[in-house]
Structures are given as C-alpha cells and as structure tokens.
PDB file of N, CA and C in Angstrom:
ATOM      1  N   MET W1073      61.322  23.736 -40.569  1.00 65.00           N
ATOM      2  CA  MET W1073      60.226  23.407 -41.454  1.00 65.00           C
ATOM      3  C   MET W1073      60.641  22.358 -42.492  1.00 65.00           C
ATOM      4  N   THR W1074      61.861  22.527 -43.037  1.00 75.00           N
ATOM      5  CA  THR W1074      62.309  21.562 -44.036  1.00 75.00           C
ATOM      6  C   THR W1074      62.578  20.198 -43.412  1.00 75.00           C
ATOM      7  N   ARG W1075      63.027  20.169 -42.146  1.00 79.00           N
ATOM      8  CA  ARG W1075      63.248  18.884 -41.470  1.00 79.00           C
ATOM      9  C   ARG W1075      61.927  18.128 -41.319  1.00 79.00           C
ATOM     10  N   GLU W1076      60.894  18.848 -40.958  1.00 76.00           N
ATOM     11  CA  GLU W1076      59.579  18.211 -40.809  1.00 76.00           C
ATOM     12  C   GLU W1076      59.075  17.684 -42.150  1.00 76.00           C
ATOM     13  N   LEU W1077      59.282  18.468 -43.200  1.00 72.00           N
ATOM     14  CA  LEU W1077      58.876  18.011 -44.530  1.00 72.00           C
ATOM     15  C   LEU W1077      59.679  16.784 -44.955  1.00 72.00           C
ATOM     16  N   ASP W1078      60.983  16.780 -44.658  1.00 78.00           N
ATOM     17  CA  ASP W1078      61.813  15.619 -44.985  1.00 78.00           C
ATOM     18  C   ASP W1078      61.346  14.375 -44.226  1.00 78.00           C
ATOM     19  N   ARG W1079      61.038  14.525 -42.945  1.00 78.00           N
ATOM     20  CA  ARG W1079      60.536  13.395 -42.150  1.00 78.00           C
ATOM     21  C   ARG W1079      59.207  12.890 -42.706  1.00 78.00           C
ATOM     22  N   LEU W1080      58.350  13.830 -43.032  1.00 74.00           N
ATOM     23  CA  LEU W1080      57.051  13.451 -43.595  1.00 74.00           C
ATOM     24  C   LEU W1080      57.230  12.708 -44.912  1.00 74.00           C
ATOM     25  N   ARG W1081      58.120  13.212 -45.759  1.00 78.00           N
ATOM     26  CA  ARG W1081      58.379  12.584 -47.053  1.00 78.00           C
ATOM     27  C   ARG W1081      58.941  11.177 -46.842  1.00 78.00           C
ATOM     28  N   GLN W1082      59.886  11.020 -45.921  1.00 79.00           N
ATOM     29  CA  GLN W1082      60.477   9.710 -45.653  1.00 79.00           C
ATOM     30  C   GLN W1082      59.431   8.731 -45.113  1.00 79.00           C
ATOM     31  N   ASN W1083      58.610   9.204 -44.198  1.00 77.00           N
ATOM     32  CA  ASN W1083      57.544   8.343 -43.666  1.00 77.00           C
ATOM     33  C   ASN W1083      56.573   7.928 -44.768  1.00 77.00           C
ATOM     34  N   PHE W1084      56.256   8.878 -45.616  1.00 74.00           N
ATOM     35  CA  PHE W1084      55.333   8.592 -46.715  1.00 74.00           C
ATOM     36  C   PHE W1084      55.941   7.566 -47.667  1.00 74.00           C
ATOM     37  N   LEU W1085      57.223   7.749 -48.026  1.00 76.00           N
ATOM     38  CA  LEU W1085      57.892   6.808 -48.921  1.00 76.00           C
ATOM     39  C   LEU W1085      58.001   5.425 -48.279  1.00 76.00           C
ATOM     40  N   ARG W1086      58.266   5.373 -46.978  1.00 79.00           N
ATOM     41  CA  ARG W1086      58.346   4.094 -46.273  1.00 79.00           C
ATOM     42  C   ARG W1086      56.987   3.380 -46.289  1.00 79.00           C
ATOM     43  N   LEU W1087      55.916   4.131 -46.073  1.00 75.00           N
ATOM     44  CA  LEU W1087      54.574   3.537 -46.121  1.00 75.00           C
ATOM     45  C   LEU W1087      54.257   2.988 -47.505  1.00 75.00           C
ATOM     46  N   ILE W1088      54.651   3.722 -48.532  1.00 76.00           N
ATOM     47  CA  ILE W1088      54.405   3.256 -49.905  1.00 76.00           C
ATOM     48  C   ILE W1088      55.158   1.954 -50.153  1.00 76.00           C
ATOM     49  N   GLU W1089      56.419   1.883 -49.737  1.00 79.00           N
ATOM     50  CA  GLU W1089      57.209   0.663 -49.920  1.00 79.00           C
ATOM     51  C   GLU W1089      56.602  -0.513 -49.162  1.00 79.00           C
ATOM     52  N   GLU W1090      56.137  -0.276 -47.949  1.00 77.00           N
ATOM     53  CA  GLU W1090      55.520  -1.345 -47.165  1.00 77.00           C
ATOM     54  C   GLU W1090      54.252  -1.855 -47.839  1.00 77.00           C
ATOM     55  N   GLU W1091      53.465  -0.952 -48.369  1.00 76.00           N
ATOM     56  CA  GLU W1091      52.227  -1.357 -49.042  1.00 76.00           C
ATOM     57  C   GLU W1091      52.528  -2.153 -50.302  1.00 76.00           C
ATOM     58  N   GLN W1092      53.593  -1.776 -51.010  1.00 74.00           N
ATOM     59  CA  GLN W1092      53.939  -2.494 -52.232  1.00 74.00           C
ATOM     60  C   GLN W1092      54.467  -3.887 -51.929  1.00 74.00           C
ATOM     61  N   GLN W1093      55.076  -4.082 -50.775  1.00 75.00           N
ATOM     62  CA  GLN W1093      55.631  -5.380 -50.414  1.00 75.00           C
ATOM     63  C   GLN W1093      54.576  -6.343 -49.874  1.00 75.00           C
ATOM     64  N   LYS W1094      53.447  -5.830 -49.444  1.00 73.00           N
ATOM     65  CA  LYS W1094      52.383  -6.697 -48.921  1.00 73.00           C
ATOM     66  C   LYS W1094      51.788  -7.521 -50.057  1.00 73.00           C
ATOM     67  N   PRO W1095      51.474  -8.791 -49.788  1.00 71.00           N
ATOM     68  CA  PRO W1095      50.807  -9.587 -50.824  1.00 71.00           C
ATOM     69  C   PRO W1095      49.385  -9.065 -51.037  1.00 71.00           C
ATOM     70  N   PRO W1096      48.873  -9.231 -52.250  1.00 65.00           N
ATOM     71  CA  PRO W1096      47.509  -8.752 -52.499  1.00 65.00           C
ATOM     72  C   PRO W1096      46.495  -9.532 -51.666  1.00 65.00           C
ATOM     73  N   ALA W1097      45.445  -8.877 -51.288  1.00 61.00           N
ATOM     74  CA  ALA W1097      44.400  -9.509 -50.478  1.00 61.00           C
ATOM     75  C   ALA W1097      43.697 -10.581 -51.299  1.00 61.00           C
ATOM     76  N   VAL W1098      43.452 -11.714 -50.669  1.00 56.00           N
ATOM     77  CA  VAL W1098      42.754 -12.808 -51.335  1.00 56.00           C
ATOM     78  C   VAL W1098      41.267 -12.503 -51.314  1.00 56.00           C
ATOM     79  N   ARG W1099      40.668 -12.570 -52.483  1.00 59.00           N
ATOM     80  CA  ARG W1099      39.235 -12.291 -52.579  1.00 59.00           C
ATOM     81  C   ARG W1099      38.516 -13.524 -53.089  1.00 59.00           C
ATOM     82  N   GLN W1100      37.325 -13.720 -52.579  1.00 56.00           N
ATOM     83  CA  GLN W1100      36.497 -14.829 -53.038  1.00 56.00           C
ATOM     84  C   GLN W1100      36.016 -14.526 -54.454  1.00 56.00           C
ATOM     85  N   PRO W1101      35.893 -15.551 -55.287  1.00 58.00           N
ATOM     86  CA  PRO W1101      35.342 -15.303 -56.613  1.00 58.00           C
ATOM     87  C   PRO W1101      33.927 -14.748 -56.501  1.00 58.00           C
ATOM     88  N   SER W1102      33.684 -13.671 -57.187  1.00 63.00           N
ATOM     89  CA  SER W1102      32.395 -13.001 -57.037  1.00 63.00           C
ATOM     90  C   SER W1102      31.288 -13.672 -57.842  1.00 63.00           C
ATOM     91  N   GLY W1103      31.629 -14.585 -58.731  1.00 74.00           N
ATOM     92  CA  GLY W1103      30.623 -15.177 -59.585  1.00 74.00           C
ATOM     93  C   GLY W1103      29.861 -16.335 -58.967  1.00 74.00           C
ATOM     94  N   PHE W1104      30.300 -16.843 -57.825  1.00 79.00           N
ATOM     95  CA  PHE W1104      29.643 -18.018 -57.263  1.00 79.00           C
ATOM     96  C   PHE W1104      28.674 -17.627 -56.156  1.00 79.00           C
ATOM     97  N   GLY W1105      27.499 -18.175 -56.229  1.00 84.00           N
ATOM     98  CA  GLY W1105      26.493 -17.959 -55.198  1.00 84.00           C
ATOM     99  C   GLY W1105      25.297 -18.845 -55.501  1.00 84.00           C
ATOM    100  N   PHE W1106      24.525 -19.145 -54.512  1.00 87.00           N
ATOM    101  CA  PHE W1106      23.301 -19.897 -54.755  1.00 87.00           C
ATOM    102  C   PHE W1106      22.246 -19.481 -53.753  1.00 87.00           C
ATOM    103  N   ARG W1107      21.019 -19.845 -54.085  1.00 92.00           N
ATOM    104  CA  ARG W1107      19.890 -19.530 -53.219  1.00 92.00           C
ATOM    105  C   ARG W1107      18.901 -20.683 -53.296  1.00 92.00           C
ATOM    106  N   TYR W1108      18.432 -21.119 -52.138  1.00 94.00           N
ATOM    107  CA  TYR W1108      17.433 -22.180 -52.058  1.00 94.00           C
ATOM    108  C   TYR W1108      16.348 -21.707 -51.111  1.00 94.00           C
ATOM    109  N   SER W1109      15.112 -21.793 -51.560  1.00 94.00           N
ATOM    110  CA  SER W1109      14.015 -21.406 -50.672  1.00 94.00           C
ATOM    111  C   SER W1109      12.939 -22.487 -50.700  1.00 94.00           C
ATOM    112  N   TYR W1110      12.248 -22.599 -49.591  1.00 92.00           N
ATOM    113  CA  TYR W1110      11.225 -23.617 -49.415  1.00 92.00           C
ATOM    114  C   TYR W1110      10.066 -22.983 -48.673  1.00 92.00           C
ATOM    115  N   THR W1111       8.868 -23.124 -49.220  1.00 91.00           N
ATOM    116  CA  THR W1111       7.679 -22.588 -48.569  1.00 91.00           C
ATOM    117  C   THR W1111       6.640 -23.697 -48.475  1.00 91.00           C
ATOM    118  N   GLU W1112       6.107 -23.887 -47.291  1.00 92.00           N
ATOM    119  CA  GLU W1112       5.086 -24.908 -47.056  1.00 92.00           C
ATOM    120  C   GLU W1112       3.855 -24.216 -46.490  1.00 92.00           C
ATOM    121  N   ILE W1113       2.704 -24.495 -47.100  1.00 89.00           N
ATOM    122  CA  ILE W1113       1.447 -23.900 -46.640  1.00 89.00           C
ATOM    123  C   ILE W1113       0.462 -25.029 -46.382  1.00 89.00           C
ATOM    124  N   THR W1114      -0.083 -25.078 -45.181  1.00 90.00           N
ATOM    125  CA  THR W1114      -1.110 -26.062 -44.852  1.00 90.00           C
ATOM    126  C   THR W1114      -2.338 -25.319 -44.348  1.00 90.00           C
ATOM    127  N   ALA W1115      -3.491 -25.720 -44.870  1.00 90.00           N
ATOM    128  CA  ALA W1115      -4.735 -25.051 -44.487  1.00 90.00           C
ATOM    129  C   ALA W1115      -5.607 -26.011 -43.693  1.00 90.00           C
ATOM    130  N   GLN W1116      -6.043 -25.553 -42.521  1.00 89.00           N
ATOM    131  CA  GLN W1116      -6.967 -26.313 -41.687  1.00 89.00           C
ATOM    132  C   GLN W1116      -7.932 -25.327 -41.057  1.00 89.00           C
ATOM    133  N   GLY W1117      -9.202 -25.622 -41.185  1.00 89.00           N
ATOM    134  CA  GLY W1117     -10.201 -24.735 -40.589  1.00 89.00           C
ATOM    135  C   GLY W1117     -10.173 -23.358 -41.236  1.00 89.00           C
ATOM    136  N   GLY W1118     -10.186 -22.320 -40.427  1.00 89.00           N
ATOM    137  CA  GLY W1118     -10.229 -20.955 -40.945  1.00 89.00           C
ATOM    138  C   GLY W1118      -8.871 -20.304 -41.091  1.00 89.00           C
ATOM    139  N   THR W1119      -7.778 -21.045 -40.789  1.00 91.00           N
ATOM    140  CA  THR W1119      -6.444 -20.458 -40.895  1.00 91.00           C
ATOM    141  C   THR W1119      -5.550 -21.297 -41.795  1.00 91.00           C
ATOM    142  N   ALA W1120      -4.500 -20.676 -42.262  1.00 92.00           N
ATOM    143  CA  ALA W1120      -3.476 -21.368 -43.042  1.00 92.00           C
ATOM    144  C   ALA W1120      -2.138 -21.147 -42.341  1.00 92.00           C
ATOM    145  N   HIS W1121      -1.396 -22.229 -42.154  1.00 92.00           N
ATOM    146  CA  HIS W1121      -0.093 -22.150 -41.492  1.00 92.00           C
ATOM    147  C   HIS W1121       0.980 -22.088 -42.573  1.00 92.00           C
ATOM    148  N   VAL W1122       1.861 -21.089 -42.486  1.00 91.00           N
ATOM    149  CA  VAL W1122       2.919 -20.884 -43.477  1.00 91.00           C
ATOM    150  C   VAL W1122       4.268 -21.089 -42.800  1.00 91.00           C
ATOM    151  N   ARG W1123       5.101 -21.902 -43.433  1.00 93.00           N
ATOM    152  CA  ARG W1123       6.466 -22.129 -42.948  1.00 93.00           C
ATOM    153  C   ARG W1123       7.402 -21.881 -44.127  1.00 93.00           C
ATOM    154  N   ARG W1124       8.421 -21.046 -43.911  1.00 94.00           N
ATOM    155  CA  ARG W1124       9.348 -20.689 -44.984  1.00 94.00           C
ATOM    156  C   ARG W1124      10.784 -20.799 -44.498  1.00 94.00           C
ATOM    157  N   LYS W1125      11.632 -21.328 -45.374  1.00 95.00           N
ATOM    158  CA  LYS W1125      13.060 -21.434 -45.075  1.00 95.00           C
ATOM    159  C   LYS W1125      13.834 -21.003 -46.317  1.00 95.00           C
ATOM    160  N   GLU W1126      14.836 -20.170 -46.116  1.00 95.00           N
ATOM    161  CA  GLU W1126      15.667 -19.706 -47.226  1.00 95.00           C
ATOM    162  C   GLU W1126      17.130 -19.819 -46.823  1.00 95.00           C
ATOM    163  N   THR W1127      17.918 -20.411 -47.713  1.00 94.00           N
ATOM    164  CA  THR W1127      19.357 -20.527 -47.503  1.00 94.00           C
ATOM    165  C   THR W1127      20.043 -19.941 -48.722  1.00 94.00           C
ATOM    166  N   ARG W1128      21.063 -19.118 -48.490  1.00 93.00           N
ATOM    167  CA  ARG W1128      21.783 -18.528 -49.617  1.00 93.00           C
ATOM    168  C   ARG W1128      23.267 -18.397 -49.274  1.00 93.00           C
ATOM    169  N   TYR W1129      24.078 -18.439 -50.315  1.00 90.00           N
ATOM    170  CA  TYR W1129      25.521 -18.265 -50.180  1.00 90.00           C
ATOM    171  C   TYR W1129      25.911 -17.072 -51.033  1.00 90.00           C
ATOM    172  N   GLU W1130      26.336 -16.006 -50.375  1.00 82.00           N
ATOM    173  CA  GLU W1130      26.744 -14.787 -51.069  1.00 82.00           C
ATOM    174  C   GLU W1130      27.940 -14.194 -50.351  1.00 82.00           C
ATOM    175  N   ASP W1131      28.875 -13.678 -51.095  1.00 78.00           N
ATOM    176  CA  ASP W1131      30.042 -12.990 -50.537  1.00 78.00           C
ATOM    177  C   ASP W1131      30.777 -13.840 -49.508  1.00 78.00           C
ATOM    178  N   GLY W1132      30.844 -15.143 -49.748  1.00 79.00           N
ATOM    179  CA  GLY W1132      31.577 -16.023 -48.852  1.00 79.00           C
ATOM    180  C   GLY W1132      30.861 -16.363 -47.559  1.00 79.00           C
ATOM    181  N   LYS W1133      29.577 -16.043 -47.462  1.00 86.00           N
ATOM    182  CA  LYS W1133      28.824 -16.315 -46.235  1.00 86.00           C
ATOM    183  C   LYS W1133      27.597 -17.159 -46.550  1.00 86.00           C
ATOM    184  N   LEU W1134      27.348 -18.141 -45.701  1.00 91.00           N
ATOM    185  CA  LEU W1134      26.155 -18.967 -45.804  1.00 91.00           C
ATOM    186  C   LEU W1134      25.145 -18.448 -44.788  1.00 91.00           C
ATOM    187  N   VAL W1135      23.988 -18.024 -45.277  1.00 92.00           N
ATOM    188  CA  VAL W1135      22.967 -17.421 -44.421  1.00 92.00           C
ATOM    189  C   VAL W1135      21.688 -18.241 -44.542  1.00 92.00           C
ATOM    190  N   THR W1136      21.081 -18.564 -43.399  1.00 94.00           N
ATOM    191  CA  THR W1136      19.813 -19.289 -43.374  1.00 94.00           C
ATOM    192  C   THR W1136      18.798 -18.487 -42.578  1.00 94.00           C
ATOM    193  N   GLU W1137      17.614 -18.340 -43.154  1.00 94.00           N
ATOM    194  CA  GLU W1137      16.526 -17.636 -42.474  1.00 94.00           C
ATOM    195  C   GLU W1137      15.303 -18.539 -42.458  1.00 94.00           C
ATOM    196  N   GLU W1138      14.619 -18.568 -41.331  1.00 95.00           N
ATOM    197  CA  GLU W1138      13.399 -19.360 -41.195  1.00 95.00           C
ATOM    198  C   GLU W1138      12.325 -18.511 -40.540  1.00 95.00           C
ATOM    199  N   CYS W1139      11.088 -18.723 -40.958  1.00 94.00           N
ATOM    200  CA  CYS W1139       9.972 -18.057 -40.291  1.00 94.00           C
ATOM    201  C   CYS W1139       8.721 -18.909 -40.491  1.00 94.00           C
ATOM    202  N   GLU W1140       7.770 -18.738 -39.605  1.00 94.00           N
ATOM    203  CA  GLU W1140       6.489 -19.419 -39.738  1.00 94.00           C
ATOM    204  C   GLU W1140       5.427 -18.629 -39.003  1.00 94.00           C
ATOM    205  N   GLY W1141       4.188 -18.822 -39.451  1.00 93.00           N
ATOM    206  CA  GLY W1141       3.085 -18.112 -38.828  1.00 93.00           C
ATOM    207  C   GLY W1141       1.760 -18.539 -39.422  1.00 93.00           C
ATOM    208  N   ASP W1142       0.694 -17.979 -38.894  1.00 92.00           N
ATOM    209  CA  ASP W1142      -0.656 -18.288 -39.353  1.00 92.00           C
ATOM    210  C   ASP W1142      -1.258 -17.067 -40.031  1.00 92.00           C
ATOM    211  N   VAL W1143      -1.997 -17.324 -41.119  1.00 89.00           N
ATOM    212  CA  VAL W1143      -2.703 -16.254 -41.822  1.00 89.00           C
ATOM    213  C   VAL W1143      -4.152 -16.681 -42.023  1.00 89.00           C
ATOM    214  N   ASP W1144      -4.976 -15.728 -42.344  1.00 90.00           N
ATOM    215  CA  ASP W1144      -6.385 -15.997 -42.613  1.00 90.00           C
ATOM    216  C   ASP W1144      -6.499 -16.875 -43.860  1.00 90.00           C
ATOM    217  N   ARG W1145      -7.443 -17.779 -43.850  1.00 90.00           N
ATOM    218  CA  ARG W1145      -7.583 -18.716 -44.962  1.00 90.00           C
ATOM    219  C   ARG W1145      -7.903 -18.018 -46.280  1.00 90.00           C
ATOM    220  N   THR W1146      -8.520 -16.850 -46.248  1.00 90.00           N
ATOM    221  CA  THR W1146      -8.830 -16.144 -47.502  1.00 90.00           C
ATOM    222  C   THR W1146      -7.550 -15.787 -48.255  1.00 90.00           C
ATOM    223  N   HIS W1147      -6.466 -15.484 -47.537  1.00 88.00           N
ATOM    224  CA  HIS W1147      -5.188 -15.200 -48.201  1.00 88.00           C
ATOM    225  C   HIS W1147      -4.655 -16.453 -48.894  1.00 88.00           C
ATOM    226  N   TYR W1148      -4.818 -17.588 -48.239  1.00 89.00           N
ATOM    227  CA  TYR W1148      -4.399 -18.857 -48.822  1.00 89.00           C
ATOM    228  C   TYR W1148      -5.189 -19.138 -50.099  1.00 89.00           C
ATOM    229  N   GLU W1149      -6.506 -18.983 -50.037  1.00 91.00           N
ATOM    230  CA  GLU W1149      -7.345 -19.252 -51.206  1.00 91.00           C
ATOM    231  C   GLU W1149      -7.021 -18.303 -52.353  1.00 91.00           C
ATOM    232  N   GLN W1150      -6.723 -17.052 -52.039  1.00 92.00           N
ATOM    233  CA  GLN W1150      -6.352 -16.084 -53.071  1.00 92.00           C
ATOM    234  C   GLN W1150      -5.029 -16.491 -53.738  1.00 92.00           C
ATOM    235  N   ALA W1151      -4.059 -16.938 -52.954  1.00 89.00           N
ATOM    236  CA  ALA W1151      -2.774 -17.369 -53.507  1.00 89.00           C
ATOM    237  C   ALA W1151      -2.952 -18.595 -54.397  1.00 89.00           C
ATOM    238  N   VAL W1152      -3.821 -19.524 -53.991  1.00 91.00           N
ATOM    239  CA  VAL W1152      -4.084 -20.712 -54.802  1.00 91.00           C
ATOM    240  C   VAL W1152      -4.718 -20.315 -56.129  1.00 91.00           C
ATOM    241  N   ARG W1153      -5.707 -19.415 -56.097  1.00 94.00           N
ATOM    242  CA  ARG W1153      -6.351 -18.963 -57.336  1.00 94.00           C
ATOM    243  C   ARG W1153      -5.346 -18.296 -58.273  1.00 94.00           C
ATOM    244  N   GLN W1154      -4.486 -17.447 -57.724  1.00 95.00           N
ATOM    245  CA  GLN W1154      -3.499 -16.759 -58.559  1.00 95.00           C
ATOM    246  C   GLN W1154      -2.511 -17.740 -59.190  1.00 95.00           C
ATOM    247  N   SER W1155      -2.055 -18.718 -58.424  1.00 93.00           N
ATOM    248  CA  SER W1155      -1.103 -19.681 -58.979  1.00 93.00           C
ATOM    249  C   SER W1155      -1.769 -20.563 -60.030  1.00 93.00           C
ATOM    250  N   GLN W1156      -3.033 -20.945 -59.820  1.00 96.00           N
ATOM    251  CA  GLN W1156      -3.747 -21.727 -60.827  1.00 96.00           C
ATOM    252  C   GLN W1156      -3.934 -20.914 -62.102  1.00 96.00           C
ATOM    253  N   GLN W1157      -4.244 -19.640 -61.971  1.00 97.00           N
ATOM    254  CA  GLN W1157      -4.416 -18.777 -63.138  1.00 97.00           C
ATOM    255  C   GLN W1157      -3.105 -18.644 -63.914  1.00 97.00           C
ATOM    256  N   MET W1158      -1.995 -18.531 -63.207  1.00 96.00           N
ATOM    257  CA  MET W1158      -0.696 -18.432 -63.879  1.00 96.00           C
ATOM    258  C   MET W1158      -0.376 -19.706 -64.653  1.00 96.00           C
ATOM    259  N   VAL W1159      -0.676 -20.859 -64.072  1.00 97.00           N
ATOM    260  CA  VAL W1159      -0.424 -22.128 -64.753  1.00 97.00           C
ATOM    261  C   VAL W1159      -1.279 -22.230 -66.005  1.00 97.00           C
ATOM    262  N   VAL W1160      -2.543 -21.852 -65.919  1.00 97.00           N
ATOM    263  CA  VAL W1160      -3.438 -21.903 -67.078  1.00 97.00           C
ATOM    264  C   VAL W1160      -2.924 -20.987 -68.185  1.00 97.00           C
ATOM    265  N   GLU W1161      -2.509 -19.778 -67.848  1.00 96.00           N
ATOM    266  CA  GLU W1161      -2.004 -18.838 -68.855  1.00 96.00           C
ATOM    267  C   GLU W1161      -0.730 -19.359 -69.518  1.00 96.00           C
ATOM    268  N   GLN W1162       0.156 -19.953 -68.742  1.00 95.00           N
ATOM    269  CA  GLN W1162       1.382 -20.507 -69.316  1.00 95.00           C
ATOM    270  C   GLN W1162       1.080 -21.687 -70.230  1.00 95.00           C
ATOM    271  N   MET W1163       0.125 -22.522 -69.845  1.00 95.00           N
ATOM    272  CA  MET W1163      -0.264 -23.651 -70.695  1.00 95.00           C
ATOM    273  C   MET W1163      -0.879 -23.161 -71.998  1.00 95.00           C
ATOM    274  N   GLN W1164      -1.691 -22.106 -71.931  1.00 93.00           N
ATOM    275  CA  GLN W1164      -2.279 -21.546 -73.145  1.00 93.00           C
ATOM    276  C   GLN W1164      -1.195 -21.049 -74.096  1.00 93.00           C
ATOM    277  N   GLN W1165      -0.200 -20.372 -73.571  1.00 91.00           N
ATOM    278  CA  GLN W1165       0.884 -19.876 -74.418  1.00 91.00           C
ATOM    279  C   GLN W1165       1.667 -21.025 -75.044  1.00 91.00           C
ATOM    280  N   MET W1166       1.901 -22.079 -74.276  1.00 90.00           N
ATOM    281  CA  MET W1166       2.636 -23.217 -74.798  1.00 90.00           C
ATOM    282  C   MET W1166       1.819 -23.951 -75.867  1.00 90.00           C
ATOM    283  N   MET W1167       0.525 -24.093 -75.646  1.00 90.00           N
ATOM    284  CA  MET W1167      -0.322 -24.767 -76.632  1.00 90.00           C
ATOM    285  C   MET W1167      -0.380 -23.965 -77.928  1.00 90.00           C
ATOM    286  N   ARG W1168      -0.373 -22.643 -77.827  1.00 87.00           N
ATOM    287  CA  ARG W1168      -0.350 -21.818 -79.043  1.00 87.00           C
ATOM    288  C   ARG W1168       0.911 -22.084 -79.854  1.00 87.00           C
ATOM    289  N   LEU W1169       2.035 -22.273 -79.178  1.00 87.00           N
ATOM    290  CA  LEU W1169       3.280 -22.557 -79.892  1.00 87.00           C
ATOM    291  C   LEU W1169       3.197 -23.872 -80.658  1.00 87.00           C
ATOM    292  N   PHE W1170       2.552 -24.879 -80.074  1.00 86.00           N
ATOM    293  CA  PHE W1170       2.464 -26.178 -80.727  1.00 86.00           C
ATOM    294  C   PHE W1170       1.412 -26.219 -81.828  1.00 86.00           C
ATOM    295  N   PHE W1171       0.266 -25.610 -81.596  1.00 85.00           N
ATOM    296  CA  PHE W1171      -0.846 -25.751 -82.530  1.00 85.00           C
ATOM    297  C   PHE W1171      -1.026 -24.567 -83.464  1.00 85.00           C
ATOM    298  N   ASP W1172      -0.373 -23.464 -83.197  1.00 81.00           N
ATOM    299  CA  ASP W1172      -0.481 -22.289 -84.060  1.00 81.00           C
ATOM    300  C   ASP W1172       0.879 -21.581 -84.093  1.00 81.00           C
ATOM    301  N   PRO W1173       1.933 -22.270 -84.595  1.00 74.00           N
ATOM    302  CA  PRO W1173       3.286 -21.723 -84.489  1.00 74.00           C
ATOM    303  C   PRO W1173       3.510 -20.437 -85.280  1.00 74.00           C
ATOM    304  N   PHE W1174       2.722 -20.193 -86.320  1.00 76.00           N
ATOM    305  CA  PHE W1174       2.932 -19.003 -87.142  1.00 76.00           C
ATOM    306  C   PHE W1174       1.938 -17.898 -86.840  1.00 76.00           C
ATOM    307  N   GLY W1175       1.108 -18.066 -85.831  1.00 70.00           N
ATOM    308  CA  GLY W1175       0.179 -17.019 -85.431  1.00 70.00           C
ATOM    309  C   GLY W1175      -0.968 -16.811 -86.397  1.00 70.00           C
ATOM    310  N   ILE W1176      -1.334 -17.847 -87.156  1.00 72.00           N
ATOM    311  CA  ILE W1176      -2.404 -17.711 -88.149  1.00 72.00           C
ATOM    312  C   ILE W1176      -3.730 -17.418 -87.473  1.00 72.00           C
ATOM    313  N   GLY W1177      -4.012 -18.085 -86.365  1.00 67.00           N
ATOM    314  CA  GLY W1177      -5.267 -17.884 -85.655  1.00 67.00           C
ATOM    315  C   GLY W1177      -5.347 -16.548 -84.948  1.00 67.00           C
ATOM    316  N   ARG W1178      -4.229 -15.865 -84.800  1.00 64.00           N
ATOM    317  CA  ARG W1178      -4.209 -14.572 -84.112  1.00 64.00           C
ATOM    318  C   ARG W1178      -4.053 -13.415 -85.089  1.00 64.00           C
ATOM    319  N   GLY W1179      -4.196 -13.690 -86.358  1.00 60.00           N
ATOM    320  CA  GLY W1179      -4.077 -12.624 -87.348  1.00 60.00           C
ATOM    321  C   GLY W1179      -2.654 -12.426 -87.839  1.00 60.00           C
ATOM    322  N   GLY W1180      -1.753 -13.359 -87.544  1.00 52.00           N
ATOM    323  CA  GLY W1180      -0.362 -13.241 -87.991  1.00 52.00           C
ATOM    324  C   GLY W1180      -0.228 -13.602 -89.452  1.00 52.00           C
ATOM    325  N   LYS W1181       0.886 -13.253 -90.052  1.00 51.00           N
ATOM    326  CA  LYS W1181       1.100 -13.540 -91.481  1.00 51.00           C
ATOM    327  C   LYS W1181       2.186 -14.558 -91.669  1.00 51.00           C
TER     328      LYS W1181
END
C-alpha cells in the first residue's frame, strides 16, 4: 500500500513540475473586437426585399453572416414610420437644448 502511495506521490510531483516548466498559454487581448453591419431594404410593388450582412471580430475569430429575403410591404412602411418618428423626437430634444437650455419653457427653474 505504501509503495502505491509513493508511486502516486512521485507521479503527482512529476506532473506538477512538468506543468510549472510549460510556458504560459498565449491569449489574445480580450479588449479588441469590432462589429460592422449593413442592411439594405428596397421596396417594389407589394413586397420589400431585405439584404443584411454582418461581420464581427471576437475572441480571435472573424465571422461573417449574410441573409436576404422578401417581406410584406406593410412591414417596410411600418419600419420607415418608426425611424422617421425617432429622428423627429431626437431633433426635438436637440432643439430644446439650443433654444431652451435651462428648461424655462418646461417649467424648470
């Protein structure tokens, strides 16, 4: 029994020494990455054609995904209305900063 324990201990110590002698694994810097996406929508007749491409670099890998398809034109029109509404709201907020910086017109002090 003690011989087996001695062998086990020696093997364990040898493994520890081997692991300590190995150089540390090279790791990619985790702070670098990017993402680029492109969406194209064209509307003709009763349908809208959507084409999307996304490229990203994460964890040392460059990945590209592409897809395209057709959707009902009502979805296209809804997306256009929503994006126009967002632009109008952002412009209103920006104009308030320029013309009413202290919030006087909104009841501010």
